[in-house]
mmCIF file of C-alpha atoms in Angstrom:
data_model
loop_
_atom_site.group_PDB
_atom_site.id
_atom_site.type_symbol
_atom_site.label_atom_id
_atom_site.label_comp_id
_atom_site.label_asym_id
_atom_site.label_seq_id
_atom_site.Cartn_x
_atom_site.Cartn_y
_atom_site.Cartn_z
ATOM 1 C CA MET R 209 58.986 40.505 -29.276
ATOM 2 C CA ARG R 210 62.685 39.979 -30.617
ATOM 3 C CA GLY R 211 65.001 40.889 -28.137
ATOM 4 C CA ILE R 212 63.251 40.999 -25.038
ATOM 5 C CA PRO R 213 64.474 37.898 -22.912
ATOM 6 C CA HIS R 214 61.817 35.315 -22.587
ATOM 7 C CA SER R 215 61.215 35.915 -18.874
ATOM 8 C CA ARG R 216 60.655 39.442 -19.476
ATOM 9 C CA THR R 217 57.768 38.686 -21.928
ATOM 10 C CA ARG R 218 56.178 36.498 -19.343
ATOM 11 C CA THR R 219 56.063 39.520 -17.144
ATOM 12 C CA LEU R 220 54.940 41.826 -19.392
ATOM 13 C CA THR R 221 52.251 39.570 -20.581
ATOM 14 C CA ALA R 222 50.993 38.828 -16.972
ATOM 15 C CA ALA R 223 51.202 42.583 -16.283
ATOM 16 C CA LEU R 224 49.036 43.582 -19.037
ATOM 17 C CA ALA R 225 46.469 40.641 -17.895
ATOM 18 C CA LEU R 226 46.355 41.631 -14.635
ATOM 19 C CA ALA R 227 45.764 45.279 -15.638
ATOM 20 C CA VAL R 228 43.210 44.334 -17.770
ATOM 21 C CA SER R 229 41.170 42.422 -15.375
ATOM 22 C CA GLY R 230 41.740 45.016 -12.924
ATOM 23 C CA ALA R 231 40.274 47.599 -14.980
ATOM 24 C CA VAL R 232 37.093 45.271 -15.615
ATOM 25 C CA ALA R 233 36.834 44.347 -12.077
ATOM 26 C CA LEU R 234 37.157 47.780 -11.004
ATOM 27 C CA SER R 235 34.532 49.447 -13.481
ATOM 28 C CA GLY R 236 31.696 48.306 -11.550
ATOM 29 C CA CYS R 237 32.894 49.374 -8.076
ATOM 30 C CA GLY R 238 30.584 51.939 -6.241
ATOM 31 C CA LYS R 239 27.625 51.334 -8.550
ATOM 32 C CA PRO R 240 24.363 49.870 -7.020
ATOM 33 C CA GLN R 241 23.513 46.547 -9.203
ATOM 34 C CA GLN R 242 21.122 46.746 -11.906
ATOM 35 C CA LYS R 243 18.946 44.065 -13.173
ATOM 36 C CA VAL R 244 18.665 43.600 -16.816
ATOM 37 C CA GLY R 245 15.379 42.058 -18.335
ATOM 38 C CA SER R 246 13.364 42.044 -21.275
ATOM 39 C CA ALA R 247 10.512 44.004 -21.903
ATOM 40 C CA PRO R 248 7.067 42.562 -20.557
ATOM 41 C CA PRO R 249 4.995 40.810 -23.030
ATOM 42 C CA PRO R 250 2.679 43.060 -25.017
ATOM 43 C CA LYS R 251 -0.927 43.231 -23.330
ATOM 44 C CA LYS R 252 -3.453 41.127 -24.950
ATOM 45 C CA PRO R 253 -6.668 42.994 -26.068
ATOM 46 C CA ASP R 254 -9.722 41.987 -24.094
ATOM 47 C CA ALA R 255 -12.937 41.127 -25.203
ATOM 48 C CA PHE R 256 -14.133 44.948 -25.664
ATOM 49 C CA GLU R 257 -11.216 45.624 -27.443
ATOM 50 C CA GLN R 258 -11.280 42.723 -30.010
ATOM 51 C CA ARG R 259 -14.749 44.013 -30.531
ATOM 52 C CA ALA R 260 -14.225 47.485 -30.901
ATOM 53 C CA ASP R 261 -11.432 46.464 -33.527
ATOM 54 C CA GLN R 262 -14.178 44.272 -35.425
ATOM 55 C CA ILE R 263 -16.761 47.180 -35.407
ATOM 56 C CA VAL R 264 -14.381 50.002 -36.506
ATOM 57 C CA ARG R 265 -12.734 48.027 -39.256
ATOM 58 C CA ASP R 266 -16.427 46.263 -40.471
ATOM 59 C CA TRP R 267 -18.760 49.200 -40.105
ATOM 60 C CA PRO R 268 -21.776 49.538 -40.917
ATOM 61 C CA LYS R 269 -21.953 45.781 -41.382
ATOM 62 C CA ILE R 270 -22.020 44.147 -37.490
ATOM 63 C CA SER R 271 -23.882 41.415 -35.933
ATOM 64 C CA PRO R 272 -24.449 41.355 -32.289
ATOM 65 C CA VAL R 273 -22.559 39.567 -29.994
ATOM 66 C CA HIS R 274 -24.035 35.960 -29.264
ATOM 67 C CA GLY R 275 -24.634 35.441 -25.220
ATOM 68 C CA ARG R 276 -24.003 37.795 -22.486
ATOM 69 C CA GLN R 277 -20.270 38.538 -21.439
ATOM 70 C CA GLN R 278 -19.750 40.605 -18.426
ATOM 71 C CA ALA R 279 -16.977 42.962 -20.363
ATOM 72 C CA LEU R 280 -19.707 43.479 -23.405
ATOM 73 C CA LEU R 281 -23.268 44.365 -21.646
ATOM 74 C CA PRO R 282 -25.346 46.035 -24.288
ATOM 75 C CA LEU R 283 -26.402 49.888 -23.670
ATOM 76 C CA VAL R 284 -30.029 50.713 -23.637
ATOM 77 C CA LYS R 285 -29.817 54.032 -24.734
ATOM 78 C CA ALA R 286 -27.305 57.087 -25.104
ATOM 79 C CA GLN R 287 -28.301 60.729 -24.441
ATOM 80 C CA PRO R 288 -27.495 63.287 -27.047
ATOM 81 C CA PRO R 289 -25.093 65.690 -25.168
ATOM 82 C CA LYS R 290 -25.937 69.122 -24.910
ATOM 83 C CA ASP R 291 -22.888 70.722 -26.460
ATOM 84 C CA GLY R 292 -23.483 68.533 -29.578
ATOM 85 C CA GLY R 293 -20.308 67.857 -31.474
ATOM 86 C CA LYS R 294 -18.101 69.752 -29.076
ATOM 87 C CA ALA R 295 -18.596 67.357 -26.078
ATOM 88 C CA ARG R 296 -16.039 65.549 -24.986
ATOM 89 C CA GLU R 297 -18.551 63.412 -22.561
ATOM 90 C CA ILE R 298 -21.536 61.175 -23.438
ATOM 91 C CA THR R 299 -23.689 59.558 -21.522
ATOM 92 C CA VAL R 300 -24.935 55.995 -21.620
ATOM 93 C CA THR R 301 -27.658 54.032 -20.058
ATOM 94 C CA VAL R 302 -25.880 50.648 -18.819
ATOM 95 C CA GLY R 303 -28.273 47.526 -18.430
ATOM 96 C CA HIS R 304 -26.424 45.235 -15.740
ATOM 97 C CA SER R 305 -27.368 42.671 -12.929
ATOM 98 C CA PRO R 306 -28.617 43.739 -9.540
ATOM 99 C CA CYS R 307 -25.875 41.372 -8.453
ATOM 100 C CA ASP R 308 -23.165 43.471 -9.845
ATOM 101 C CA ALA R 309 -20.873 44.954 -7.362
ATOM 102 C CA HIS R 310 -19.431 47.327 -9.682
ATOM 103 C CA PHE R 311 -20.307 48.262 -12.888
ATOM 104 C CA GLY R 312 -19.832 50.998 -15.637
ATOM 105 C CA ALA R 313 -18.790 51.598 -19.290
ATOM 106 C CA ARG R 314 -16.116 52.257 -21.668
ATOM 107 C CA SER R 315 -15.400 53.259 -25.055
ATOM 108 C CA HIS R 316 -12.727 53.062 -28.184
ATOM 109 C CA GLU R 317 -12.587 55.929 -29.953
ATOM 110 C CA SER R 318 -11.541 55.995 -34.224
ATOM 111 C CA LYS R 319 -11.860 58.902 -36.574
ATOM 112 C CA GLY R 320 -15.305 57.678 -37.849
ATOM 113 C CA LEU R 321 -16.720 55.875 -34.670
ATOM 114 C CA VAL R 322 -16.926 55.699 -30.877
ATOM 115 C CA VAL R 323 -17.455 52.270 -29.883
ATOM 116 C CA VAL R 324 -18.817 52.003 -26.226
ATOM 117 C CA THR R 325 -20.034 48.923 -24.057
ATOM 118 C CA GLY R 326 -21.385 48.344 -20.618
ATOM 119 C CA TRP R 327 -19.328 46.398 -18.160
ATOM 120 C CA GLY R 328 -20.099 44.665 -14.872
ATOM 121 C CA LYS R 329 -18.373 42.927 -12.035
ATOM 122 C CA ARG R 330 -20.423 40.501 -9.933
ATOM 123 C CA LYS R 331 -20.286 40.309 -5.965
ATOM 124 C CA SER R 332 -19.783 36.734 -5.500
ATOM 125 C CA SER R 333 -20.608 33.643 -7.077
ATOM 126 C CA LYS R 334 -22.443 31.911 -3.810
ATOM 127 C CA GLY R 335 -26.013 32.666 -3.490
ATOM 128 C CA MET R 336 -28.832 33.469 -5.361
ATOM 129 C CA CYS R 337 -29.369 36.487 -8.208
ATOM 130 C CA THR R 338 -32.521 37.486 -9.483
ATOM 131 C CA GLU R 339 -32.398 37.610 -13.387
ATOM 132 C CA MET R 340 -33.703 41.019 -13.206
ATOM 133 C CA LEU R 341 -32.194 43.827 -15.528
ATOM 134 C CA ALA R 342 -31.002 47.131 -13.415
ATOM 135 C CA THR R 343 -30.163 50.133 -15.515
ATOM 136 C CA ASP R 344 -27.979 53.163 -14.461
ATOM 137 C CA LYS R 345 -26.581 56.339 -16.018
ATOM 138 C CA VAL R 346 -22.948 56.502 -17.004
ATOM 139 C CA THR R 347 -20.897 59.201 -18.097
ATOM 140 C CA ILE R 348 -17.946 58.563 -20.541
ATOM 141 C CA ARG R 349 -15.232 60.875 -20.941
ATOM 142 C CA LEU R 350 -13.864 60.932 -24.541
ATOM 143 C CA LYS R 351 -10.074 61.970 -25.729
ATOM 144 C CA ASP R 352 -11.642 64.101 -28.420
ATOM 145 C CA ALA R 353 -14.709 66.084 -28.950
ATOM 146 C CA LEU R 354 -17.640 63.610 -30.394
ATOM 147 C CA GLY R 355 -17.800 65.866 -33.261
ATOM 148 C CA ASP R 356 -19.711 63.988 -36.390
ATOM 149 C CA ARG R 357 -18.821 60.323 -35.048
ATOM 150 C CA LYS R 358 -21.566 57.799 -34.624
ATOM 151 C CA VAL R 359 -21.674 56.135 -31.419
ATOM 152 C CA VAL R 360 -22.307 52.594 -31.868
ATOM 153 C CA ASP R 361 -23.041 49.759 -28.745
ATOM 154 C CA ALA R 362 -20.329 46.937 -28.780
ATOM 155 C CA ALA R 363 -22.644 44.444 -27.868
ATOM 156 C CA THR R 364 -25.400 44.631 -30.461
ATOM 157 C CA GLY R 365 -23.515 46.549 -33.038
ATOM 158 C CA LYS R 366 -26.460 49.243 -33.064
ATOM 159 C CA GLN R 367 -25.516 52.840 -33.799
ATOM 160 C CA LEU R 368 -27.092 54.749 -30.631
ATOM 161 C CA LEU R 369 -26.085 58.136 -31.545
ATOM 162 C CA LYS R 370 -24.778 60.422 -34.254
ATOM 163 C CA GLY R 371 -22.545 62.958 -33.282
#
């Protein structure tokens, strides 16, 4: 900046700095404040998802699960669907505790298998509960038609149906 007096250089620099900071300060005016954060951590697969992945990977060499887990209740049987391979629903019989407040069944689908399991949720840990087995039919809705896929019980590793 030759030829410009020293005091004028300071004024020009100060004006330029104010203009830039003013632009920055004004750029957010009138906009609601936004919170920025990282993505939530990936959901850890539960016991059934881990078991289903293992069955799909190792089929047909599957061993039963040891012990009884509320997320992996063995199925008593599965009914062949009326529509055969076109069916998008299968009905299974879940063996659960009479002390379960809620119970049901779920599935994991792959190209060649439909892995199914029963699940139960206890009413309360207080009080006594009999060791009797209650059974109920539950319908599982499939994402895709059963086709020629095999239906496998996640708890026992046994084939229940062949589509």
